[in-house]
Amino acid sequence: MKYFLLSTVGDLNDCDLCLIDDPPKGIGLRRFLMTKGRPAKAFYPAEAKIFLREENPGIKLSSVLGNTENYLIASSEVKTVFEQLCAGCDIEYLPFDLYDHRERLYSKDYFIINPIGALDCLDEQASGVTYGEEGSVIDIAEFVLDDKKVGQAAALFRIDKKPSKYVVDERFVQAVEARGFTNVLLTPLRLSGQG
């Protein structure tokens, strides 16, 4: 199986694309929950809204919406693919209404996809994981997966040493190619023991 890092910022070279800079209105200090893979549903606004900012005037919608919050934001079609590939996995699909810079409703088709928890999946030595004095991870030179640890992994998961990073497998990549999903930026990941 091949694995890929999925970018949450999207294609920053295309200024026409929507780029989200804020969490859903009303989530407050709990905005970090969807970045860290912690359950957010209990704190999530009933009628969640996200507003685009004037500083990022791009309004072109894509299958995955780039954002600066490290959220995985995807269209209902992408969500359906993850629901199929990750059936039985603990994942929150949190809907929101997207508003443009003038606070006009722009789309009701998007979700923050929040895989709960994270997988111990790195080959720490090959990845060059550096720990601080208090035991927290301060640097990862390269994300190298341990092939023994990802054998039973879901098609979408977070890296436990860096939960804001999302990994997908080749089944999702096949869906991207088959369905023509847009703004999906993938970086291939090495498995330990491979070049």
PDB file of C-alpha atoms in Angstrom:
ATOM      1  CA  MET A   1       0.000   0.000   0.000  1.00  0.00           C
ATOM      2  CA  LYS A   2       1.200   3.511  -0.791  1.00  0.00           C
ATOM      3  CA  TYR A   3       0.585   6.449   1.538  1.00  0.00           C
ATOM      4  CA  PHE A   4       0.482  10.194   0.997  1.00  0.00           C
ATOM      5  CA  LEU A   5       0.480  13.339   3.124  1.00  0.00           C
ATOM      6  CA  LEU A   6      -2.656  15.358   2.317  1.00  0.00           C
ATOM      7  CA  SER A   7      -2.155  19.135   2.311  1.00  0.00           C
ATOM      8  CA  THR A   8      -4.730  21.212   4.181  1.00  0.00           C
ATOM      9  CA  VAL A   9      -3.619  24.552   2.704  1.00  0.00           C
ATOM     10  CA  GLY A  10      -4.181  23.546  -0.897  1.00  0.00           C
ATOM     11  CA  ASP A  11      -2.647  25.247  -3.908  1.00  0.00           C
ATOM     12  CA  LEU A  12      -1.415  28.631  -2.671  1.00  0.00           C
ATOM     13  CA  ASN A  13      -0.269  29.511  -6.204  1.00  0.00           C
ATOM     14  CA  ASP A  14      -3.874  29.715  -7.412  1.00  0.00           C
ATOM     15  CA  CYS A  15      -5.214  33.003  -5.983  1.00  0.00           C
ATOM     16  CA  ASP A  16      -8.672  32.262  -7.405  1.00  0.00           C
ATOM     17  CA  LEU A  17      -9.201  29.406  -4.952  1.00  0.00           C
ATOM     18  CA  CYS A  18     -11.071  29.930  -1.693  1.00  0.00           C
ATOM     19  CA  LEU A  19      -8.731  30.035   1.282  1.00  0.00           C
ATOM     20  CA  ILE A  20     -10.285  29.907   4.736  1.00  0.00           C
ATOM     21  CA  ASP A  21      -8.563  31.734   7.599  1.00  0.00           C
ATOM     22  CA  ASP A  22     -11.013  31.218  10.439  1.00  0.00           C
ATOM     23  CA  PRO A  23     -12.729  28.429  12.378  1.00  0.00           C
ATOM     24  CA  PRO A  24     -16.524  28.125  12.462  1.00  0.00           C
ATOM     25  CA  LYS A  25     -18.081  31.138  14.180  1.00  0.00           C
ATOM     26  CA  GLY A  26     -18.989  30.268  17.758  1.00  0.00           C
ATOM     27  CA  ILE A  27     -16.480  27.445  18.355  1.00  0.00           C
ATOM     28  CA  GLY A  28     -14.277  29.850  20.341  1.00  0.00           C
ATOM     29  CA  LEU A  29     -11.250  28.465  22.151  1.00  0.00           C
ATOM     30  CA  ARG A  30     -12.209  24.910  21.199  1.00  0.00           C
ATOM     31  CA  ARG A  31     -11.157  25.585  17.606  1.00  0.00           C
ATOM     32  CA  PHE A  32      -8.075  23.410  18.190  1.00  0.00           C
ATOM     33  CA  LEU A  33     -10.108  20.216  18.702  1.00  0.00           C
ATOM     34  CA  MET A  34     -10.522  19.604  14.955  1.00  0.00           C
ATOM     35  CA  THR A  35      -6.782  20.139  14.446  1.00  0.00           C
ATOM     36  CA  LYS A  36      -5.700  17.676  17.127  1.00  0.00           C
ATOM     37  CA  GLY A  37      -8.164  14.870  16.400  1.00  0.00           C
ATOM     38  CA  ARG A  38     -10.194  15.340  19.550  1.00  0.00           C
ATOM     39  CA  PRO A  39     -14.008  15.034  19.613  1.00  0.00           C
ATOM     40  CA  ALA A  40     -15.595  18.386  18.771  1.00  0.00           C
ATOM     41  CA  LYS A  41     -19.248  17.556  18.117  1.00  0.00           C
ATOM     42  CA  ALA A  42     -20.384  18.477  21.649  1.00  0.00           C
ATOM     43  CA  PHE A  43     -18.956  21.999  21.248  1.00  0.00           C
ATOM     44  CA  TYR A  44     -19.679  22.495  17.566  1.00  0.00           C
ATOM     45  CA  PRO A  45     -22.178  25.282  16.717  1.00  0.00           C
ATOM     46  CA  ALA A  46     -25.647  24.016  15.714  1.00  0.00           C
ATOM     47  CA  GLU A  47     -25.688  26.172  12.577  1.00  0.00           C
ATOM     48  CA  ALA A  48     -21.975  26.546  11.943  1.00  0.00           C
ATOM     49  CA  LYS A  49     -20.825  29.338   9.638  1.00  0.00           C
ATOM     50  CA  ILE A  50     -17.420  30.151   8.203  1.00  0.00           C
ATOM     51  CA  PHE A  51     -16.766  33.533   6.600  1.00  0.00           C
ATOM     52  CA  LEU A  52     -14.134  34.220   3.960  1.00  0.00           C
ATOM     53  CA  ARG A  53     -11.879  37.226   4.539  1.00  0.00           C
ATOM     54  CA  GLU A  54     -11.326  40.147   2.180  1.00  0.00           C
ATOM     55  CA  GLU A  55      -7.539  39.580   2.342  1.00  0.00           C
ATOM     56  CA  ASN A  56      -8.033  36.318   0.449  1.00  0.00           C
ATOM     57  CA  PRO A  57     -10.491  37.278  -2.289  1.00  0.00           C
ATOM     58  CA  GLY A  58     -10.420  33.919  -4.129  1.00  0.00           C
ATOM     59  CA  ILE A  59     -13.911  32.510  -4.539  1.00  0.00           C
ATOM     60  CA  LYS A  60     -13.349  29.435  -6.705  1.00  0.00           C
ATOM     61  CA  LEU A  61     -14.675  26.368  -4.900  1.00  0.00           C
ATOM     62  CA  SER A  62     -12.780  23.079  -5.002  1.00  0.00           C
ATOM     63  CA  SER A  63     -13.173  19.531  -3.690  1.00  0.00           C
ATOM     64  CA  VAL A  64     -10.812  20.292  -0.800  1.00  0.00           C
ATOM     65  CA  LEU A  65     -10.815  23.857   0.551  1.00  0.00           C
ATOM     66  CA  GLY A  66      -7.441  25.221   1.619  1.00  0.00           C
ATOM     67  CA  ASN A  67      -7.301  26.756   5.079  1.00  0.00           C
ATOM     68  CA  THR A  68      -4.825  28.089   7.622  1.00  0.00           C
ATOM     69  CA  GLU A  69      -6.398  26.257  10.579  1.00  0.00           C
ATOM     70  CA  ASN A  70      -5.002  22.784   9.681  1.00  0.00           C
ATOM     71  CA  TYR A  71      -8.523  21.457   9.222  1.00  0.00           C
ATOM     72  CA  LEU A  72      -9.399  18.900   6.573  1.00  0.00           C
ATOM     73  CA  ILE A  73     -12.248  20.690   4.761  1.00  0.00           C
ATOM     74  CA  ALA A  74     -13.912  18.825   1.922  1.00  0.00           C
ATOM     75  CA  SER A  75     -17.010  18.774  -0.250  1.00  0.00           C
ATOM     76  CA  SER A  76     -19.861  16.340   0.327  1.00  0.00           C
ATOM     77  CA  GLU A  77     -18.562  14.199  -2.550  1.00  0.00           C
ATOM     78  CA  VAL A  78     -15.143  13.810  -0.905  1.00  0.00           C
ATOM     79  CA  LYS A  79     -16.863  13.172   2.431  1.00  0.00           C
ATOM     80  CA  THR A  80     -18.844  10.328   0.839  1.00  0.00           C
ATOM     81  CA  VAL A  81     -15.613   8.719  -0.375  1.00  0.00           C
ATOM     82  CA  PHE A  82     -14.107   8.879   3.122  1.00  0.00           C
ATOM     83  CA  GLU A  83     -17.320   7.466   4.623  1.00  0.00           C
ATOM     84  CA  GLN A  84     -17.041   4.504   2.256  1.00  0.00           C
ATOM     85  CA  LEU A  85     -13.290   3.942   2.675  1.00  0.00           C
ATOM     86  CA  CYS A  86     -13.323   4.484   6.442  1.00  0.00           C
ATOM     87  CA  ALA A  87     -16.567   2.741   7.394  1.00  0.00           C
ATOM     88  CA  GLY A  88     -16.482   1.898  11.092  1.00  0.00           C
ATOM     89  CA  CYS A  89     -13.729   4.429  11.874  1.00  0.00           C
ATOM     90  CA  ASP A  90     -14.217   7.140  14.479  1.00  0.00           C
ATOM     91  CA  ILE A  91     -14.498  10.234  12.276  1.00  0.00           C
ATOM     92  CA  GLU A  92     -16.625  13.345  12.774  1.00  0.00           C
ATOM     93  CA  TYR A  93     -18.113  14.986   9.682  1.00  0.00           C
ATOM     94  CA  LEU A  94     -18.970  18.518  10.808  1.00  0.00           C
ATOM     95  CA  PRO A  95     -21.101  20.556   8.357  1.00  0.00           C
ATOM     96  CA  PHE A  96     -20.945  24.309   7.962  1.00  0.00           C
ATOM     97  CA  ASP A  97     -22.296  27.034   5.694  1.00  0.00           C
ATOM     98  CA  LEU A  98     -19.650  28.982   3.798  1.00  0.00           C
ATOM     99  CA  TYR A  99     -20.171  32.732   3.422  1.00  0.00           C
ATOM    100  CA  ASP A 100     -18.303  35.055   1.092  1.00  0.00           C
ATOM    101  CA  HIS A 101     -16.410  38.225   2.038  1.00  0.00           C
ATOM    102  CA  ARG A 102     -19.645  40.223   2.040  1.00  0.00           C
ATOM    103  CA  GLU A 103     -21.336  37.729   4.372  1.00  0.00           C
ATOM    104  CA  ARG A 104     -23.556  36.253   1.660  1.00  0.00           C
ATOM    105  CA  LEU A 105     -24.222  32.508   1.696  1.00  0.00           C
ATOM    106  CA  TYR A 106     -21.871  30.900  -0.812  1.00  0.00           C
ATOM    107  CA  SER A 107     -22.124  27.142  -0.262  1.00  0.00           C
ATOM    108  CA  LYS A 108     -23.752  24.564   2.011  1.00  0.00           C
ATOM    109  CA  ASP A 109     -21.747  21.655   0.590  1.00  0.00           C
ATOM    110  CA  TYR A 110     -18.697  21.466   2.891  1.00  0.00           C
ATOM    111  CA  PHE A 111     -17.613  19.579   5.999  1.00  0.00           C
ATOM    112  CA  ILE A 112     -14.725  19.638   8.426  1.00  0.00           C
ATOM    113  CA  ILE A 113     -13.543  16.037   8.504  1.00  0.00           C
ATOM    114  CA  ASN A 114     -12.146  15.207  11.922  1.00  0.00           C
ATOM    115  CA  PRO A 115     -10.558  11.744  12.321  1.00  0.00           C
ATOM    116  CA  ILE A 116     -10.582  11.124  16.085  1.00  0.00           C
ATOM    117  CA  GLY A 117      -7.259  10.087  17.587  1.00  0.00           C
ATOM    118  CA  ALA A 118      -3.971   9.535  15.795  1.00  0.00           C
ATOM    119  CA  LEU A 119      -1.907   6.543  14.760  1.00  0.00           C
ATOM    120  CA  ASP A 120       1.540   5.617  16.064  1.00  0.00           C
ATOM    121  CA  CYS A 121       2.840   5.158  12.526  1.00  0.00           C
ATOM    122  CA  LEU A 122       6.315   6.676  12.170  1.00  0.00           C
ATOM    123  CA  ASP A 123       9.656   4.981  11.983  1.00  0.00           C
ATOM    124  CA  GLU A 124      11.086   7.389  14.553  1.00  0.00           C
ATOM    125  CA  GLN A 125      14.744   6.841  13.681  1.00  0.00           C
ATOM    126  CA  ALA A 126      14.230   7.202   9.919  1.00  0.00           C
ATOM    127  CA  SER A 127      11.954  10.211  10.497  1.00  0.00           C
ATOM    128  CA  GLY A 128      14.516  11.980  12.676  1.00  0.00           C
ATOM    129  CA  VAL A 129      12.061  12.669  15.508  1.00  0.00           C
ATOM    130  CA  THR A 130      13.579  15.050  18.070  1.00  0.00           C
ATOM    131  CA  TYR A 131      12.123  15.374  21.558  1.00  0.00           C
ATOM    132  CA  GLY A 132      12.378  18.321  23.941  1.00  0.00           C
ATOM    133  CA  GLU A 133      13.358  18.046  27.602  1.00  0.00           C
ATOM    134  CA  GLU A 134       9.735  17.683  28.697  1.00  0.00           C
ATOM    135  CA  GLY A 135       9.170  14.827  26.226  1.00  0.00           C
ATOM    136  CA  SER A 136       7.223  16.671  23.538  1.00  0.00           C
ATOM    137  CA  VAL A 137       8.131  16.383  19.865  1.00  0.00           C
ATOM    138  CA  ILE A 138      10.029  19.489  18.716  1.00  0.00           C
ATOM    139  CA  ASP A 139      11.034  18.395  15.223  1.00  0.00           C
ATOM    140  CA  ILE A 140      10.435  15.727  12.604  1.00  0.00           C
ATOM    141  CA  ALA A 141      12.960  15.862   9.751  1.00  0.00           C
ATOM    142  CA  GLU A 142      10.863  13.710   7.388  1.00  0.00           C
ATOM    143  CA  PHE A 143       7.673  11.702   7.805  1.00  0.00           C
ATOM    144  CA  VAL A 144       8.738   8.081   7.196  1.00  0.00           C
ATOM    145  CA  LEU A 145       6.071   5.489   7.949  1.00  0.00           C
ATOM    146  CA  ASP A 146       6.865   2.193   9.653  1.00  0.00           C
ATOM    147  CA  ASP A 147       5.392  -0.468   7.378  1.00  0.00           C
ATOM    148  CA  LYS A 148       4.677  -2.711  10.396  1.00  0.00           C
ATOM    149  CA  LYS A 149       2.634   0.002  12.114  1.00  0.00           C
ATOM    150  CA  VAL A 150       0.434   0.943   9.146  1.00  0.00           C
ATOM    151  CA  GLY A 151      -0.585  -2.576   8.104  1.00  0.00           C
ATOM    152  CA  GLN A 152      -4.132  -2.214   9.469  1.00  0.00           C
ATOM    153  CA  ALA A 153      -4.413   1.571   9.055  1.00  0.00           C
ATOM    154  CA  ALA A 154      -7.580   3.227   7.760  1.00  0.00           C
ATOM    155  CA  ALA A 155      -7.602   5.043   4.410  1.00  0.00           C
ATOM    156  CA  LEU A 156      -7.377   8.326   6.378  1.00  0.00           C
ATOM    157  CA  PHE A 157      -5.507   8.834   9.633  1.00  0.00           C
ATOM    158  CA  ARG A 158      -3.496  11.364  11.639  1.00  0.00           C
ATOM    159  CA  ILE A 159       0.170  11.034  12.630  1.00  0.00           C
ATOM    160  CA  ASP A 160       0.373  10.752  16.425  1.00  0.00           C
ATOM    161  CA  LYS A 161       3.614  12.766  16.674  1.00  0.00           C
ATOM    162  CA  LYS A 162       1.993  15.564  14.615  1.00  0.00           C
ATOM    163  CA  PRO A 163      -1.835  15.216  14.699  1.00  0.00           C
ATOM    164  CA  SER A 164      -2.375  18.198  12.387  1.00  0.00           C
ATOM    165  CA  LYS A 165      -0.953  16.049   9.549  1.00  0.00           C
ATOM    166  CA  TYR A 166      -3.322  13.806   7.600  1.00  0.00           C
ATOM    167  CA  VAL A 167      -2.300  10.641   5.754  1.00  0.00           C
ATOM    168  CA  VAL A 168      -4.352   8.966   3.014  1.00  0.00           C
ATOM    169  CA  ASP A 169      -3.661   5.733   1.201  1.00  0.00           C
ATOM    170  CA  GLU A 170      -3.709   4.849  -2.480  1.00  0.00           C
ATOM    171  CA  ARG A 171      -7.427   3.945  -2.375  1.00  0.00           C
ATOM    172  CA  PHE A 172      -8.254   7.599  -1.785  1.00  0.00           C
ATOM    173  CA  VAL A 173      -5.822   8.646  -4.521  1.00  0.00           C
ATOM    174  CA  GLN A 174      -7.637   6.320  -6.941  1.00  0.00           C
ATOM    175  CA  ALA A 175     -10.930   7.993  -5.995  1.00  0.00           C
ATOM    176  CA  VAL A 176      -9.382  11.436  -6.572  1.00  0.00           C
ATOM    177  CA  GLU A 177      -8.279  10.411 -10.058  1.00  0.00           C
ATOM    178  CA  ALA A 178     -11.549   8.654 -10.918  1.00  0.00           C
ATOM    179  CA  ARG A 179     -13.778  11.512  -9.756  1.00  0.00           C
ATOM    180  CA  GLY A 180     -11.585  14.446 -10.738  1.00  0.00           C
ATOM    181  CA  PHE A 181     -11.395  15.983  -7.265  1.00  0.00           C
ATOM    182  CA  THR A 182      -9.694  19.380  -7.269  1.00  0.00           C
ATOM    183  CA  ASN A 183      -7.181  21.120  -4.983  1.00  0.00           C
ATOM    184  CA  VAL A 184      -5.999  17.782  -3.600  1.00  0.00           C
ATOM    185  CA  LEU A 185      -2.259  18.137  -3.008  1.00  0.00           C
ATOM    186  CA  LEU A 186      -0.522  14.912  -2.056  1.00  0.00           C
ATOM    187  CA  THR A 187       3.076  14.183  -1.071  1.00  0.00           C
ATOM    188  CA  PRO A 188       4.193  10.532  -1.298  1.00  0.00           C
ATOM    189  CA  LEU A 189       5.507   9.115   1.976  1.00  0.00           C
ATOM    190  CA  ARG A 190       8.356   6.648   2.309  1.00  0.00           C
ATOM    191  CA  LEU A 191       7.899   3.408   4.182  1.00  0.00           C
ATOM    192  CA  SER A 192      10.769   2.220   6.353  1.00  0.00           C
ATOM    193  CA  GLY A 193      12.952  -0.226   4.489  1.00  0.00           C
ATOM    194  CA  GLN A 194      12.186   1.428   1.144  1.00  0.00           C
ATOM    195  CA  GLY A 195      14.364   3.969  -0.659  1.00  0.00           C
TER     196      GLY A 195
END
